[in-house]
Structures are given as structure tokens and as C-alpha cells.
């Protein structure tokens, strides 16, 4: 690997990310899968970095899932997105940051489509006006929330309590980065680092002391694939794609995977359990899996937040070996206690995948 | 004539006796072996044929004509014929006359088997005057010895200059072959010497008596007599001892082969039974080398039938496999072979011996039914589908003749099975035969017309289509012309006809296509033709010959075909047509095309 | 545990692990195997193709990709009629190729003790 | 000796061939070459198909033939102005020439393989271009290959050719046969190597090219896979993993290789474009200079006294280039003696 070669490519794919004043839109599903992630994003940006992040409860789905499942027409998605932009305009913001990769791709695609076909934009403006009497300005800057964390990765590292290194050996931890497909594969110039060698997550890993792992299937989809998962008859295909990724990364013995998409961490995490049940195979050490984190969770760990406050007990794959390796302290007995310190019940333990 | 030696024995007969017992023993072993290797029904059939007076007479006649007189060889090459029959028949007569002598003069010695062979040593001229019988026998004996010696002399010349005898290539004798050959050559001159040295005692005819006189002019004593008799006996011994392991095995083997063939046996195994008799019968003359279309390339010389036999005798499995697979199965070697050795069938039997990891099965195939309601069905076959000009011409001719016909395999059908047959895949071929037969029977036709001789041969021989006449276009069109169903206008084009292997040698159709061409234009013949026609080189028979390796064969066949300067080359096989068309410098046409061009409604 | 869905085997051909022994054995017997340029003439003309999808081109390709079973399935309908040999622009002796392959399947199975 | 000045822009084989002819026709042409040596791309090549002739032979022969010409190395043309029937050619070394005829023979550039990011040129040590490999064949020195035994190698055809995404829709003509040639040369160096060629179509149109193909298959056992490489990544052991679709079987394939050679295609050498357009030569739809027409007037620009030869008007093979250069020299001679 010629590192300079990658840097050269990265230098060609740098996008402008404004410092402050962001209109933040959440993902439909992340709060269910990894509930602390978006909370961590606002926490870090507002309280740690002191940025202005605005949210509104009126905001809805972007329609991306339905769009990629082929269940609604493009005009409908565009009108939904136009309404989101109207909300941003009403709030007086022009920097738009999405928590979801599919939303980000959806926004990018729609803005690009309107750019190529202005008559479509006019039509959507009319539709939006007819539907809810709203008008909008297009965002000046569009970012994914991981772009922001990438931008402030240095500050986070500086303020952090922990680094991604093995406390015993001092060696950097080996981290696999997985970028959501809709981040840059459609519009390489909209992503940090382009589509082939994106650096949005690898930048964080390196800034926080870890070592990025390149493995053959690193560009491969996590397996979610919308239709593949949602239709049960296709679900085996979804699983097989995840399996392919794990088979490919296994020889590199990664300590963790970090992701920037709502679906990816979910499927990379949960399918490890299904693969273990079906084939008996686990990919971590000693029968454990490879823990999968969102970049906000990882940032939270680096900054020293309590793992259970970060919702890591909701992960399928046990995170404890990873925490132990860095030396992050946690109370094993508090794992399944709620905020009120009462037991929130323990999940049943899988047969083949080792968990606590 | 009286006994000269009281015991009637001398140690010098021992080598002869040993050789004699050995060779007879070996032959007995061979006969038993072959008989045991035959299938039960073949053995029964063979043994019954031996006591059937008709076949028995035929056996005797064939053995006499072929083994002793070499009639077939005489027809082909009189000099070679004389050479072979002089040795074989002359020797035979020496033995017969020897026995007559014993019978007449010393009948009490009949039980001493060596007596007739060394007669002249053991007898002395009686005190009385010479009898007429004695003189006649002596004369005959000397005459036949001279005949044999003339044959040996020719053989020696042939050994040095085979081209004088019209043979371009011949086989290289093995070491034992040479031992056999030289001992055979030695036997008769030695006998001449031995009898020559003894003639003043035993008496003799016109040859040995003067010889004896000459010898005695400068060799006064009798010291030379005994050593020459010893040498004569030893030469006989050597010859008989090596005989089973040399080409001379053909002498006894052919006497076995002829009755077996007359009993109607077929080759069923590439080594055993009938094939064994055939292989032993091969005299290694090498006629098949020149005949083989592959021999146009030197590299193929050792893949001819004579080498197949040699390798079967030596048990060289690898070479047997190679030789079996390379052959085009054109059948020309069988045609020219003096003993009628069926090289192609042995090869097919060899191919059939293999076991395959993958055995094709066509039982699940559901071919389209053959069109019903037509009396005449035309089966174009796989190859004709690649030469549509033939099928088009056939159709046109049939229309002109006003016949109610239809193509059976318009949208492609099943293969006829012949290619599988030649590859030794009999079980698979039979499946196709069964399926095709059902299709044809279901169609209700009464005539099946074929333009491809490959299909024709198998339809004719292996299909059991009661009430359906299987006919090749060459036959059928000739009939149409004869009956006046077609009117033919003679053109001025000069055609040469190439006899396709499967049509000519394979099915015996030589005249009909020539008659068609004679009506359509002018027929020029080229040599060799008919039964000795040269394969086009495209034959499906060969499994291993690649495209590039066949080119020289095709060009060689073309060279011979075009020697008479024909305007066009006519043939009656789609494969020959396609093969020749690649390299020919003039038009190559199927007889159907030619006929279509010159014919109109009758 | 029954999930109602399963891992599906990968359809990808991994050239690192592909077993070319059958292909190489065949090439030793019939070297022209190597010069196929996959034009498909053999498949188009094949007498057996309507019945089993036989295609010499695909057989060669399957062997090159280590897919012996697929090749065997197609071969099971070959009638050895020789049309493919006639049309091959590179003059490959397809009949010998097929016959040899059918034999090698046997010898290979024997060696593997099946 | 004619007094007419002829400026030849480009000292590759096109420019040199034309110069050699013009010298024999009695002119003293002026060659302006941007690099420090004559011979262009061919000078960097090892052997030329189809006869495997050393590329140096032709370059040296031409260099000897043109030694009597005026040659400016490491020199660029700044601009050309037209003055009636003559051209004022201004060079960056301060020289200005009044020329009666100008021949543009600026050739092509090799497609920049780093633009196909997914193939990892410049990212992975085992990924080379066709030019790198030729250079290694000539010099035997390349840090990426030194001391490495090549056991498995791949050639990717059509890198930057026939690729709308790379901005190059045309076929580069020579890559198919070059890949086969290089595969054979590589196989000769590493007889045990397994070599795969990944192609979209094999376009072996020229004299004896098909023989190369058959030899590669038959004698060298090179494997051909009809499918374009989609991406390249690095395996744990440092070798590259190549993924493609085997379009013949309709299945994805992947293979681990020690060496991957990208057959970079030909793209227009754009440095001449501003000058050419200022003189009224348009760019054709393939990005190369537009000839008067593409059938009978390939060497003619349609402008008086302005001629074109070689790969500046499109992808060309070496013999095509030489033939065009000869033709251009003759056209220039006819123009100067009769035409004007």
C-alpha cells in the first residue's frame, strides 16, 4: 500500500464544511437501533464543541427507505424533502446536516437532479405549495453528521480521555471502517475522500489513535440493501453479503468496526449473531464477535462517556473486550440497569456467540 | 528303395522333432485359447459350421486357394503371388510327396514322423533297377524344391528392393522376424545341399543328382553329408521354434481364421477370440500402409493396421489406444488386405472397451415427432444441416419427380447414432436408434431417404424398420431417372466421382452415382477409386486427428481425384463435400445438386 | 434456531482456489482445448443443445472455472455427431475433447476413490 | 537544397519519419521536441509487435536518418501566427521561425491510470501500467518488481479506453495485442506464472495479431476472462485481489495476484490544442485533432501549409503512424513545389 497515493486522492475529494449553525435532521431508525448515537451527536457538537445545532420536532422521514424499496414515486420523495428544506428555511438556517446516510444520499441526489432539471424543481415547489403552503430555499451546504465529527476529529481527540490504543502493548487498535453505500458511491465529490477510498471515518480512526484496516471487501455493502432485507424471501441474500464481508475481514483480526450509516451497524452487529447460530462461526477472539460502533458512540467512548450511557448494552456483540483493551472503566453490574438503577431485564444469551 | 539305417533314426532329427512338437503344441494351445475366448454362441456356431458339409467344403477350398495358392495376391500382384505360392505350395507339395515316398517304399516307417522330411538320408537306392514311380517322385521332389528355391530367391530380392514389387512402404521386421526369415531362407538351400551330398546313395532327380556329381568332383569323401543334414534339421527347428512369435504365425493362424470367417463370426472384442485369430493371421506384409489415407504423412505410418496387429501381439496398451483412436475407419485397409483383416472393426471394439466416467443418456429427450401422412420421408441428418445446398437440391429433385415427401428433421432432430457407433459407444447409439425408429414408425412412411452415407449405413444395418425402405439419394435418384420420373438433359461438364467411404466400401454402392453422373454429363474415373477410393480426410471415424492434421490427407485425395482434369468433383456425402470444398481448386458438388441442375419433370 | 432464511452459497468464482486439474488433464490429451475463443459456434449448431443446453464453449469455460458438475450435466446429452467440430473456426477437435473428458471424469473419480 | 522552412512539432516516430523523408526530398526540416530525447513513446518501449522487433532499432535508425535536420530538444512551441502563406512559429527558447509549412506530430498521451481510482494505481505496489512494464523489460529495474517472483499476474485491458467515465470513448487499438505481447514476455521471464487477461472485447485486427492470440493461449497457457475488472484491493499478504465479472459464465470472479498491469490507453496530447485551435483546427469528437476528413485526407488539416501526422489525429499503431508520416512528407513536398 502506497499511503501517499491515498492522500493524493483524498486531497482531491475535500468538501467545504462550515464551522457552525447547522440544521440537524435525525434518522428514522437510528434512535431505535443505537439510541444514544444521535443524542451523542448533539451532546458533542453543542456541549463539547459549543456549536449551534438546531432541531425541530416537525421534521419527518425523508422518504429514502420507501424510495429505495421502490414503493413511492420520486416526485413524492422530492416533495417530502422540499418540506424539510422549508422547515430549515423557516428556522433561518442554510447548513443542512443529516444523521442518516440514505437521507444524505437522497438529499444529494435530489439537489443534483434539480440542478440538472430545473423544471422539476419548479414543479416540486408548486406541489409543496399546493400541499402545505410552504416555500423553501435550497441548503447552501449539505453535510452528513459524520462529516462534522470528521471536521472536529482533532478537537475531540484533544479533549478525549482515551485513545484507540491497546493499554497493554501501546499498539494502535485495528479498526475496520465501513461507509454507508449512499454516502459517496453515487456522488463521490459529495463525500470526504471520494467513493473508492473515503476518509471520513478513517480520518477519525487515525485522529483518535487507531489503525485503519484495508481489507478486500471494504467497499462491499453491509448487506442491508433495503429490498433484500425487507422481503423475507430475500433475507438470506442480505445475510450472505454480510457474511462475505466478515469472511474477508476475519484474517485481519479487527478489534472493532465503525460505521456512519443507520443500517450498517445494525446489520453488521445483528447478523454476526445469525451467522454464529447458523454456522457456528464467530469472528472475534475467544468466541466473541467483532464489536460494531457508530462514529458517535466511538467519539463518546474517546471523550470518556460511560459505556452504558452510550447505549452499548443494546449491541448484540459484546463490547466489553474492546473496552477492556483500551482500559475504559465500566460497571458490569450496571449494564442492564435503567436510569432509575432498576433492572431492565436481561436478554437471552445466544448459543454460539459469546455475550455477557 | 530300401532302408539304409536299421533303426530309422539319427540324432540330427532331434532338433526337427523338438521344433515340430513345439510348434504343434503352440498351435494347439492357440486353438484352445481362441475357442475358449469365443462367446458360447459363437463357439457353437463355429463348431457346427465345421461339420456342415457346405461350409466344410468352402473351408477346404478357401484354405487351398488362399493359404497355398494365394489367389488373391496373384490378382493384385502376380510377382508377389508367385513368390508366396511358390514357397507355400512348393513346400506343401514337398511334404505331401515325402509322405507318398514313405508310403510307397518304406511303409513300415510311416509312424516315424521325421521320415518323410529326411527321407533321402535314411534310404538307399535298391539293388534293382529304378522304378518309374521312384523316378517320377524324385523328379517331382526336385521340381518343387526348385520352385520353392525360386520363391526364396524372389524373397531375397524383395528384401533388398521392395519397390520392384510395387510396394512403396513395408514393415520393418522385428529381431525374431529376422531370425524366422533367415532360417526360412536357409531351410531349402540346406535341404538342397544335404540331398545333394546324399544323392549318390539315395538317388535323386534332375536337380540333386547332377549336384551330387559336381560335389563329388572336388569333395570326394562323405564327410559333408551329415553336417548338412544337421544344419537342415536345425534350420527347421529354429524356424518352427520362433514361428509363434513372428509374422510367420500367419501360416497356421490363417487356417483357423478362414473357417471362423466362413462360420460368420464377427469381431466383438479387441483382443480375444476372433480378433486373436485375425491378429495372428496378419502376415505383416504392409499392404495396408500404402493403402491408408493417413500414410500421406510419415508421422502416421505406424498408426496403420499392421502396426495395430503388431502392438496387440506385443500387448503395448498405450500404442493400441493411440492407433485405435487415430484411424479414420475408411475401411480401405480391409479392402486391400490379403487375409481380409478387419482393422476398423478391431479399432471400434477397442474403443468400446473403455469405461467412461460419464455415460450419455438420451432417454429423457423428447424429439419433435416426424411429420405424418407422407409416403416418403427425407432424413437430412446433422451434417446435411451444415450443407443446406444438398437438402435444398434433394427437395427440388423430389418435387420435380412429383413425389409426396417431407423432411423428417426440419428443425433438427436426433443424431442417427453412427458417430457414437464408431466411437464404440454402442449402448448410447442403441438409445438413439430406438428413439429414431419410433419416430419413423409413428410417421407411417414407407420410404426413408438419406443423403448422408453415414446415416444411411446405420439406418440400413442397425435399424429395424419393418416395411420401410431405407434408401440413399444415389440409389433413389437413379431409379427416378430409370423409371422416367425425371427427365435429364445431358450437359457437357466432366465429373469425377469420389466414392464416400460409408457409401462405397461401407454400403457397396458404386454404380448408381456413376450412372447419374453419366446421364448428367461425362464421367471421368480417377485412380484409385471405388473400393479403393481415398478417404477425404474428414471422416468422423478418427477421434484424435485434429483439423490441421487432416489437411494433407484431403489434399492428397484431391490430387488423385483431379488427375484426369475433371471440371467438377462429385460426391454423395455432406462430410466429403464440406471437407473437399475447403481445399479444392474446382467445384465440389453433391450428386443431388448436379441432378437438380440438369433435370426437369419427367 | 430457524430464522426462515439462510446463508446462500457464493456464486463467485474464486480463481485462487479453483480446481483446474480436470482442465489440465484434458489439455494434456487435447491441447487445442486452450485455443477456444468462446465464439459460441459450437453451441449454436449443437444437435443436443435443445435437449440439455449442451455447449462445448460452456463446457470448456466451466472447466476453466473449476465447475466440473455443471460441465458434466451438459455433456450428458452429447451425441458426438461432430457438427461442432465442423463449425469450429479454430479447428478444435471437439469430439475428441468430449470423449476424453467423459473418460477423465471416470479416472478422476476412481483416483478419488468414489 | 530548398530554402523552404518546415517546422515539425513533435520528435516521435511520426515527426522523425516525416523529417527523414523531407531530408531526402531536399529540405532541412526543423524538429521541435518537448522532451529531452527523440523517439517519443516508442523510445520507452521494449519490443514491438508483431515481430518482437526491439523498439530501439527503429528509433535509432530514424535518429540517424534525421541527424541532418535542425533539432530543438526540450523546447516547446509557444504560439504560431499565420502571415499570408507562412507561419511564424515562436519557441520558448526565444527562437522564432518563419515556416512555409508546419507539421503537427504531437502524438498522444498515455491515459493517467490514477484516474481509475478503483484499480489502485499509485495506491498498491503491485499495480503497474503497460509503460512501467515495458520500462522494466528494458531496464530490468523497477522497485515494485525488483526481487519479486511473479507467480500470478493479470492484465486489465481498456484502462481509460472505451470508457465514458474516463472521458475516453474510443478504442486505443493497440492495447489488446500489447497486453498479449506483454503477457507472453512476462511468461517468458516467469515460466511458472499463471497469467490472466481481463478483456471486454479482443480486437486483434492487425497483421499477425491473431497468431499472437493463439500462441498466448496455446503455447503460453495464458487465461482470458471476458470481463472488465471492477475493483482492486489489497490482501493480507500484500498481494492484490482483483474482482471482475466473468461475463461468459455470468458469474463474479476474484483472483489474488502478485502483479496487475493496467493497459493504459491513448488519449490526445492536449498541449497542442490551444495552438491548433488558434490556427483553425478543430477537435474531433474523440478529443483528437480533426483531419480534413477521416478517409482520404487524414494528414491534411484543411488549412494551407498545415499538416497532421500520427496519433495526434487518433489512436494509431506504429506502422500506421509511419505510413501517415511518409504520406504527410510527400503532401508537404507537393504543396511546396506546386500547391501554395
Short mmCIF file of N, CA and C in Angstrom, two decimals, chain C residues 2-106:
data_model
loop_
_atom_site.label_atom_id
_atom_site.label_comp_id
_atom_site.label_asym_id
_atom_site.label_seq_id
_atom_site.Cartn_x
_atom_site.Cartn_y
_atom_site.Cartn_z
N UNK C 2 -34.25 -21.62 13.86
CA UNK C 2 -34.77 -21.46 12.49
C UNK C 2 -35.11 -19.99 12.25
N UNK C 3 -34.47 -19.39 11.31
CA UNK C 3 -34.69 -17.98 11.03
C UNK C 3 -35.65 -17.75 9.88
N UNK C 4 -35.86 -18.78 9.06
CA UNK C 4 -36.70 -18.60 7.88
C UNK C 4 -35.89 -18.11 6.69
N UNK C 5 -34.58 -17.98 6.88
CA UNK C 5 -33.71 -17.64 5.75
C UNK C 5 -32.33 -18.18 6.06
N UNK C 6 -31.55 -18.34 5.02
CA UNK C 6 -30.25 -19.00 5.20
C UNK C 6 -29.15 -18.29 4.43
N UNK C 7 -27.94 -18.58 4.81
CA UNK C 7 -26.80 -18.11 4.02
C UNK C 7 -26.86 -18.79 2.66
N UNK C 8 -26.74 -18.01 1.60
CA UNK C 8 -26.72 -18.67 0.29
C UNK C 8 -25.26 -18.82 -0.13
N UNK C 9 -24.93 -19.96 -0.74
CA UNK C 9 -23.53 -20.15 -1.15
C UNK C 9 -23.13 -19.10 -2.17
N UNK C 10 -21.89 -18.70 -2.12
CA UNK C 10 -21.43 -17.66 -3.04
C UNK C 10 -21.39 -18.19 -4.46
N UNK C 11 -21.86 -17.38 -5.38
CA UNK C 11 -21.79 -17.79 -6.78
C UNK C 11 -20.48 -17.35 -7.41
N UNK C 12 -19.70 -16.60 -6.64
CA UNK C 12 -18.46 -16.07 -7.21
C UNK C 12 -17.47 -17.21 -7.48
N UNK C 13 -16.67 -17.01 -8.51
CA UNK C 13 -15.62 -17.97 -8.82
C UNK C 13 -14.32 -17.42 -8.23
N UNK C 14 -13.75 -18.17 -7.31
CA UNK C 14 -12.50 -17.71 -6.73
C UNK C 14 -11.35 -18.39 -7.46
N UNK C 15 -10.72 -17.62 -8.32
CA UNK C 15 -9.66 -18.21 -9.16
C UNK C 15 -8.47 -18.66 -8.32
N UNK C 16 -8.38 -18.17 -7.08
CA UNK C 16 -7.29 -18.61 -6.21
C UNK C 16 -7.47 -20.07 -5.80
N UNK C 17 -8.72 -20.47 -5.73
CA UNK C 17 -8.99 -21.81 -5.20
C UNK C 17 -9.56 -22.76 -6.23
N UNK C 18 -9.70 -22.28 -7.46
CA UNK C 18 -10.39 -23.09 -8.44
C UNK C 18 -9.55 -24.33 -8.79
N UNK C 19 -10.23 -25.45 -8.93
CA UNK C 19 -9.56 -26.72 -9.20
C UNK C 19 -9.48 -26.92 -10.71
N UNK C 20 -8.27 -26.76 -11.24
CA UNK C 20 -8.12 -26.85 -12.69
C UNK C 20 -7.61 -28.22 -13.12
N UNK C 21 -7.63 -29.18 -12.22
CA UNK C 21 -6.98 -30.45 -12.55
C UNK C 21 -7.63 -31.12 -13.76
N UNK C 22 -8.95 -31.04 -13.82
CA UNK C 22 -9.65 -31.66 -14.94
C UNK C 22 -9.28 -30.96 -16.25
N UNK C 23 -9.26 -29.64 -16.18
CA UNK C 23 -8.91 -28.85 -17.36
C UNK C 23 -7.50 -29.17 -17.83
N UNK C 24 -6.57 -29.25 -16.90
CA UNK C 24 -5.19 -29.50 -17.28
C UNK C 24 -5.01 -30.92 -17.82
N UNK C 25 -5.69 -31.86 -17.21
CA UNK C 25 -5.62 -33.23 -17.72
C UNK C 25 -6.13 -33.30 -19.15
N UNK C 26 -7.23 -32.61 -19.36
CA UNK C 26 -7.82 -32.63 -20.69
C UNK C 26 -6.89 -31.93 -21.69
N UNK C 27 -6.30 -30.83 -21.24
CA UNK C 27 -5.40 -30.09 -22.13
C UNK C 27 -4.18 -30.94 -22.49
N UNK C 28 -3.79 -31.83 -21.59
CA UNK C 28 -2.65 -32.69 -21.89
C UNK C 28 -3.01 -33.67 -23.01
N UNK C 29 -4.27 -34.07 -23.03
CA UNK C 29 -4.71 -35.01 -24.07
C UNK C 29 -5.08 -34.26 -25.34
N UNK C 30 -5.77 -33.17 -25.19
CA UNK C 30 -6.26 -32.41 -26.34
C UNK C 30 -5.85 -30.95 -26.16
N UNK C 31 -4.61 -30.60 -26.55
CA UNK C 31 -4.09 -29.26 -26.25
C UNK C 31 -4.89 -28.14 -26.91
N UNK C 32 -5.60 -28.46 -27.98
CA UNK C 32 -6.36 -27.41 -28.65
C UNK C 32 -7.46 -26.84 -27.77
N UNK C 33 -7.73 -27.53 -26.69
CA UNK C 33 -8.67 -27.02 -25.70
C UNK C 33 -8.37 -25.56 -25.35
N UNK C 34 -7.07 -25.27 -25.31
CA UNK C 34 -6.66 -23.94 -24.86
C UNK C 34 -6.98 -22.84 -25.85
N UNK C 35 -7.17 -23.20 -27.11
CA UNK C 35 -7.31 -22.11 -28.10
C UNK C 35 -8.76 -21.73 -28.36
N UNK C 36 -9.66 -22.22 -27.56
CA UNK C 36 -11.06 -21.81 -27.72
C UNK C 36 -11.16 -20.31 -27.48
N UNK C 37 -11.87 -19.61 -28.36
CA UNK C 37 -12.04 -18.18 -28.12
C UNK C 37 -13.50 -17.86 -27.82
N UNK C 38 -14.23 -18.89 -27.45
CA UNK C 38 -15.58 -18.71 -26.93
C UNK C 38 -16.50 -18.02 -27.92
N UNK C 39 -16.39 -18.36 -29.19
CA UNK C 39 -17.23 -17.70 -30.18
C UNK C 39 -18.66 -18.22 -30.12
N UNK C 40 -18.83 -19.46 -29.64
CA UNK C 40 -20.18 -19.98 -29.48
C UNK C 40 -20.75 -20.70 -30.69
N UNK C 41 -19.96 -20.84 -31.75
CA UNK C 41 -20.47 -21.54 -32.94
C UNK C 41 -20.93 -22.95 -32.59
N UNK C 42 -20.14 -23.62 -31.74
CA UNK C 42 -20.46 -24.99 -31.37
C UNK C 42 -21.81 -25.05 -30.67
N UNK C 43 -22.06 -24.09 -29.80
CA UNK C 43 -23.32 -24.11 -29.06
C UNK C 43 -24.48 -23.89 -30.00
N UNK C 44 -24.28 -22.99 -30.94
CA UNK C 44 -25.39 -22.63 -31.83
C UNK C 44 -25.77 -23.78 -32.74
N UNK C 45 -24.81 -24.60 -33.10
CA UNK C 45 -25.10 -25.65 -34.07
C UNK C 45 -25.43 -26.98 -33.41
N UNK C 46 -25.25 -27.05 -32.11
CA UNK C 46 -25.30 -28.35 -31.41
C UNK C 46 -26.65 -29.06 -31.55
N UNK C 47 -26.58 -30.32 -31.92
CA UNK C 47 -27.79 -31.14 -32.06
C UNK C 47 -28.42 -31.41 -30.70
N UNK C 48 -27.60 -31.49 -29.69
CA UNK C 48 -28.11 -31.83 -28.36
C UNK C 48 -28.56 -30.61 -27.57
N UNK C 49 -28.17 -29.41 -28.06
CA UNK C 49 -28.45 -28.20 -27.28
C UNK C 49 -29.94 -28.05 -26.92
N UNK C 50 -30.87 -28.34 -27.85
CA UNK C 50 -32.27 -28.16 -27.47
C UNK C 50 -32.69 -29.07 -26.32
N UNK C 51 -31.96 -30.14 -26.12
CA UNK C 51 -32.37 -31.10 -25.10
C UNK C 51 -31.69 -30.87 -23.74
N UNK C 52 -30.40 -30.55 -23.76
CA UNK C 52 -29.70 -30.41 -22.47
C UNK C 52 -28.97 -29.09 -22.33
N UNK C 53 -29.11 -28.19 -23.30
CA UNK C 53 -28.36 -26.95 -23.22
C UNK C 53 -26.89 -27.15 -23.43
N UNK C 54 -26.55 -28.27 -24.07
CA UNK C 54 -25.15 -28.60 -24.32
C UNK C 54 -24.46 -27.47 -25.09
N UNK C 55 -23.26 -27.16 -24.68
CA UNK C 55 -22.46 -26.17 -25.37
C UNK C 55 -21.00 -26.46 -25.06
N UNK C 56 -20.24 -26.77 -26.08
CA UNK C 56 -18.82 -27.07 -25.85
C UNK C 56 -18.14 -25.84 -25.26
N UNK C 57 -18.53 -24.68 -25.74
CA UNK C 57 -17.95 -23.45 -25.21
C UNK C 57 -18.13 -23.38 -23.70
N UNK C 58 -19.35 -23.66 -23.26
CA UNK C 58 -19.61 -23.56 -21.82
C UNK C 58 -18.89 -24.68 -21.06
N UNK C 59 -18.77 -25.83 -21.70
CA UNK C 59 -18.06 -26.93 -21.04
C UNK C 59 -16.62 -26.51 -20.78
N UNK C 60 -15.99 -25.95 -21.81
CA UNK C 60 -14.60 -25.51 -21.65
C UNK C 60 -14.51 -24.42 -20.58
N UNK C 61 -15.44 -23.50 -20.65
CA UNK C 61 -15.43 -22.40 -19.68
C UNK C 61 -15.63 -22.93 -18.26
N UNK C 62 -16.57 -23.85 -18.11
CA UNK C 62 -16.82 -24.40 -16.79
C UNK C 62 -15.58 -25.09 -16.25
N UNK C 63 -14.87 -25.79 -17.11
CA UNK C 63 -13.65 -26.45 -16.65
C UNK C 63 -12.61 -25.42 -16.25
N UNK C 64 -12.54 -24.34 -17.02
CA UNK C 64 -11.58 -23.29 -16.70
C UNK C 64 -11.92 -22.63 -15.36
N UNK C 65 -13.18 -22.69 -14.99
CA UNK C 65 -13.60 -22.08 -13.75
C UNK C 65 -13.82 -23.13 -12.66
N UNK C 66 -13.39 -24.36 -12.95
CA UNK C 66 -13.45 -25.41 -11.94
C UNK C 66 -14.84 -25.95 -11.66
N UNK C 67 -15.77 -25.73 -12.58
CA UNK C 67 -17.13 -26.19 -12.31
C UNK C 67 -17.40 -27.49 -13.05
N UNK C 68 -16.94 -28.56 -12.46
CA UNK C 68 -16.98 -29.85 -13.13
C UNK C 68 -18.39 -30.40 -13.24
N UNK C 69 -19.16 -30.18 -12.23
CA UNK C 69 -20.51 -30.76 -12.24
C UNK C 69 -21.36 -30.15 -13.34
N UNK C 70 -21.26 -28.84 -13.48
CA UNK C 70 -22.06 -28.17 -14.49
C UNK C 70 -21.68 -28.69 -15.88
N UNK C 71 -20.38 -28.87 -16.07
CA UNK C 71 -19.90 -29.35 -17.37
C UNK C 71 -20.45 -30.75 -17.62
N UNK C 72 -20.41 -31.58 -16.59
CA UNK C 72 -20.86 -32.96 -16.75
C UNK C 72 -22.33 -33.00 -17.14
N UNK C 73 -23.10 -32.12 -16.57
CA UNK C 73 -24.53 -32.14 -16.83
C UNK C 73 -24.80 -31.86 -18.32
N UNK C 74 -24.09 -30.88 -18.84
CA UNK C 74 -24.30 -30.56 -20.25
C UNK C 74 -23.84 -31.70 -21.15
N UNK C 75 -22.70 -32.29 -20.78
CA UNK C 75 -22.12 -33.34 -21.61
C UNK C 75 -23.03 -34.56 -21.72
N UNK C 76 -23.91 -34.71 -20.75
CA UNK C 76 -24.70 -35.93 -20.70
C UNK C 76 -25.61 -36.07 -21.90
N UNK C 77 -25.76 -35.02 -22.70
CA UNK C 77 -26.65 -35.15 -23.84
C UNK C 77 -25.93 -35.17 -25.18
N UNK C 78 -24.59 -35.14 -25.15
CA UNK C 78 -23.86 -35.08 -26.42
C UNK C 78 -24.04 -36.36 -27.22
N UNK C 79 -24.30 -36.20 -28.51
CA UNK C 79 -24.49 -37.37 -29.37
C UNK C 79 -23.28 -37.60 -30.27
N UNK C 80 -22.23 -36.83 -30.06
CA UNK C 80 -20.99 -37.00 -30.82
C UNK C 80 -21.16 -36.82 -32.32
N UNK C 81 -22.18 -36.10 -32.74
CA UNK C 81 -22.48 -36.04 -34.17
C UNK C 81 -21.40 -35.32 -34.95
N UNK C 82 -20.63 -34.45 -34.28
CA UNK C 82 -19.50 -33.83 -34.95
C UNK C 82 -19.79 -32.49 -35.61
N UNK C 83 -21.00 -31.97 -35.43
CA UNK C 83 -21.28 -30.67 -36.05
C UNK C 83 -20.38 -29.58 -35.47
N UNK C 84 -20.16 -29.66 -34.19
CA UNK C 84 -19.33 -28.63 -33.55
C UNK C 84 -17.91 -28.65 -34.12
N UNK C 85 -17.42 -29.86 -34.40
CA UNK C 85 -16.08 -29.97 -34.99
C UNK C 85 -16.08 -29.30 -36.35
N UNK C 86 -17.16 -29.50 -37.08
CA UNK C 86 -17.26 -28.94 -38.43
C UNK C 86 -17.23 -27.41 -38.40
N UNK C 87 -17.89 -26.81 -37.43
CA UNK C 87 -18.05 -25.36 -37.48
C UNK C 87 -16.98 -24.59 -36.70
N UNK C 88 -16.19 -25.28 -35.91
CA UNK C 88 -15.24 -24.55 -35.05
C UNK C 88 -14.24 -23.74 -35.88
N UNK C 89 -14.20 -22.42 -35.69
CA UNK C 89 -13.29 -21.60 -36.52
C UNK C 89 -11.82 -21.82 -36.16
N UNK C 90 -11.59 -22.40 -35.01
CA UNK C 90 -10.20 -22.65 -34.63
C UNK C 90 -9.83 -24.12 -34.84
N UNK C 91 -10.72 -24.88 -35.43
CA UNK C 91 -10.40 -26.26 -35.77
C UNK C 91 -10.16 -27.16 -34.57
N UNK C 92 -10.85 -26.89 -33.49
CA UNK C 92 -10.67 -27.73 -32.30
C UNK C 92 -11.39 -29.07 -32.52
N UNK C 93 -10.72 -30.14 -32.16
CA UNK C 93 -11.31 -31.48 -32.29
C UNK C 93 -12.25 -31.70 -31.11
N UNK C 94 -13.43 -31.16 -31.23
CA UNK C 94 -14.35 -31.14 -30.10
C UNK C 94 -14.81 -32.54 -29.71
N UNK C 95 -14.94 -33.44 -30.69
CA UNK C 95 -15.41 -34.78 -30.35
C UNK C 95 -14.38 -35.49 -29.48
N UNK C 96 -13.14 -35.35 -29.84
CA UNK C 96 -12.12 -35.99 -29.02
C UNK C 96 -12.08 -35.37 -27.64
N UNK C 97 -12.26 -34.08 -27.63
CA UNK C 97 -12.29 -33.35 -26.37
C UNK C 97 -13.40 -33.91 -25.47
N UNK C 98 -14.57 -34.09 -26.06
CA UNK C 98 -15.71 -34.55 -25.27
C UNK C 98 -15.49 -35.99 -24.80
N UNK C 99 -15.08 -36.84 -25.73
CA UNK C 99 -14.87 -38.24 -25.36
C UNK C 99 -13.80 -38.37 -24.28
N UNK C 100 -12.71 -37.62 -24.47
CA UNK C 100 -11.62 -37.71 -23.49
C UNK C 100 -12.11 -37.23 -22.14
N UNK C 101 -12.89 -36.15 -22.17
CA UNK C 101 -13.38 -35.60 -20.91
C UNK C 101 -14.27 -36.62 -20.20
N UNK C 102 -15.12 -37.27 -20.97
CA UNK C 102 -16.01 -38.28 -20.37
C UNK C 102 -15.18 -39.38 -19.71
N UNK C 103 -14.05 -39.69 -20.32
CA UNK C 103 -13.19 -40.72 -19.73
C UNK C 103 -12.51 -40.20 -18.47
N UNK C 104 -12.00 -38.96 -18.57
CA UNK C 104 -11.26 -38.42 -17.43
C UNK C 104 -12.14 -38.32 -16.20
N UNK C 105 -13.40 -38.01 -16.40
CA UNK C 105 -14.31 -37.97 -15.26
C UNK C 105 -14.24 -39.30 -14.50
N UNK C 106 -14.16 -40.38 -15.30
CA UNK C 106 -14.09 -41.70 -14.69
C UNK C 106 -12.79 -41.93 -13.96
#
